[in-house]
Amino acid sequence: MDAKLNKDEVREAYRKSAPTYDIWSGLTESKSRQRCLEVADIKNGESVLEVAVGTGILFEKILQLNSTGRNEGIDLTEEMLSRARARAQKSGASGYVLKIGDAYHLQYSDNSFDVVLSSYMFDLIPEKDFVAILREFKRVLRKGGRIVLANMTKGPSWFNAVWQWLYKNRPSLLGGCRGIELKPYLEEVGFEKIRREYVIQMLFPSEVIYGVKP
Ligand SMILES: C[S@@+](CC[C@H](N)C(=O)[O-])C[C@H]1O[C@@H](n2cnc3c(N)ncnc32)[C@H](O)[C@@H]1O
């Protein structure tokens, strides 16, 4: 199934859901976000970019792990980003940048990050755009840099049909997310050492994907 919401509709969906976003996302996605951090294995002092920071749940943890490094976060939706800013400020961290930005056109030079992370964004994006966005992520990563992604995926059993039915009939209830599988696209773009983990939380199926820029 392909994405049902266009970019303006995605922005509108997250403008509306920003105040309650953390409740749903905490119940169904916290395990995979934690796994992203473990897999990314950020060393203090590295350059880290998070694309689609949302309300900044992951970004706050990145700031703790990388207090002496460069930390940048972007998101399409001001209402989500303002929550990320408040969260980062409350954490007492400094020296980070959080700004409006679009995954399709990263405003960073080539080879500028050690790690690029993004959680629960690709599952909103049309499949035809996966390769172009992954190429953008690869462009800004330095040689040997790591990409770490989490997204809703297809579950192996009966509840997959329930999520698919919901997406087909009420996509806004899922925040516009549907189950996808990203590994073949990372292969196509030329990432190496690709690993995929399946994570299930409250019957919500996610995958965590890791790759390295050769
Ligand atoms: C489901 S939320 C995920 C937020 C956060 N990463 C998390 O795991 O909680 C999706 C986020 O992706 C952002 N987004 C969607 N398309 C984007 C794009 N093209 N570029 C940057 N952010 C985007 C939305 O504004 C929203 O904040």
GROMACS .gro file of C-alpha atoms in nm, residues 27-97:
model
   71
   27LEU     CA    1   0.293   0.309   2.397
   28THR     CA    2   0.388   0.165   2.059
   29GLU     CA    3   0.730   0.296   1.949
   30SER     CA    4   0.946   0.353   2.258
   31LYS     CA    5   1.114   0.010   2.232
   32SER     CA    6   1.229   0.061   1.875
   33ARG     CA    7   1.347   0.418   1.940
   34GLN     CA    8   1.558   0.283   2.229
   35ARG     CA    9   1.691   0.013   1.998
   36CYS     CA   10   1.786   0.283   1.742
   37LEU     CA   11   2.010   0.443   2.003
   38GLU     CA   12   2.173   0.112   2.096
   39VAL     CA   13   2.232   0.022   1.732
   40ALA     CA   14   2.364   0.371   1.644
   41ASP     CA   15   2.628   0.335   1.918
   42ILE     CA   16   2.694   0.711   1.927
   43LYS     CA   17   3.036   0.804   2.066
   44ASN     CA   18   3.050   1.134   2.251
   45GLY     CA   19   3.197   1.396   2.016
   46GLU     CA   20   3.045   1.267   1.692
   47SER     CA   21   2.836   1.464   1.440
   48VAL     CA   22   2.476   1.347   1.453
   49LEU     CA   23   2.174   1.445   1.242
   50GLU     CA   24   1.820   1.340   1.326
   51VAL     CA   25   1.570   1.387   1.043
   52ALA     CA   26   1.202   1.428   1.146
   53VAL     CA   27   1.272   1.482   1.517
   54GLY     CA   28   0.901   1.519   1.595
   55THR     CA   29   0.857   1.614   1.961
   56GLY     CA   30   1.224   1.538   2.026
   57ILE     CA   31   1.198   1.215   2.228
   58LEU     CA   32   1.500   1.059   2.056
   59PHE     CA   33   1.681   1.389   2.014
   60GLU     CA   34   1.686   1.447   2.392
   61LYS     CA   35   1.860   1.111   2.438
   62ILE     CA   36   2.105   1.189   2.158
   63LEU     CA   37   2.196   1.512   2.341
   64GLN     CA   38   2.270   1.314   2.657
   65LEU     CA   39   2.492   1.065   2.473
   66ASN     CA   40   2.668   1.324   2.259
   67SER     CA   41   2.711   1.621   2.493
   68THR     CA   42   3.039   1.730   2.336
   69GLY     CA   43   2.945   1.655   1.978
   70ARG     CA   44   2.749   1.826   1.702
   71ASN     CA   45   2.375   1.759   1.724
   72GLU     CA   46   2.135   1.875   1.454
   73GLY     CA   47   1.765   1.799   1.417
   74ILE     CA   48   1.509   1.896   1.155
   75ASP     CA   49   1.137   1.851   1.106
   76LEU     CA   50   0.873   1.961   0.857
   77THR     CA   51   0.616   2.068   1.119
   78GLU     CA   52   0.666   2.369   1.343
   79GLU     CA   53   0.421   2.241   1.610
   80MET     CA   54   0.627   1.920   1.654
   81LEU     CA   55   0.956   2.106   1.641
   82SER     CA   56   0.854   2.357   1.908
   83ARG     CA   57   0.794   2.066   2.144
   84ALA     CA   58   1.135   1.925   2.058
   85ARG     CA   59   1.290   2.265   2.134
   86ALA     CA   60   1.112   2.285   2.471
   87ARG     CA   61   1.224   1.932   2.559
   88ALA     CA   62   1.587   1.996   2.461
   89GLN     CA   63   1.592   2.324   2.654
   90LYS     CA   64   1.445   2.157   2.964
   91SER     CA   65   1.715   1.888   2.949
   92GLY     CA   66   1.978   2.157   3.007
   93ALA     CA   67   2.176   2.062   2.697
   94SER     CA   68   2.339   2.329   2.483
   95GLY     CA   69   2.511   2.362   2.148
   96TYR     CA   70   2.245   2.189   1.939
   97VAL     CA   71   2.046   2.307   1.637
   0.00000   0.00000   0.00000
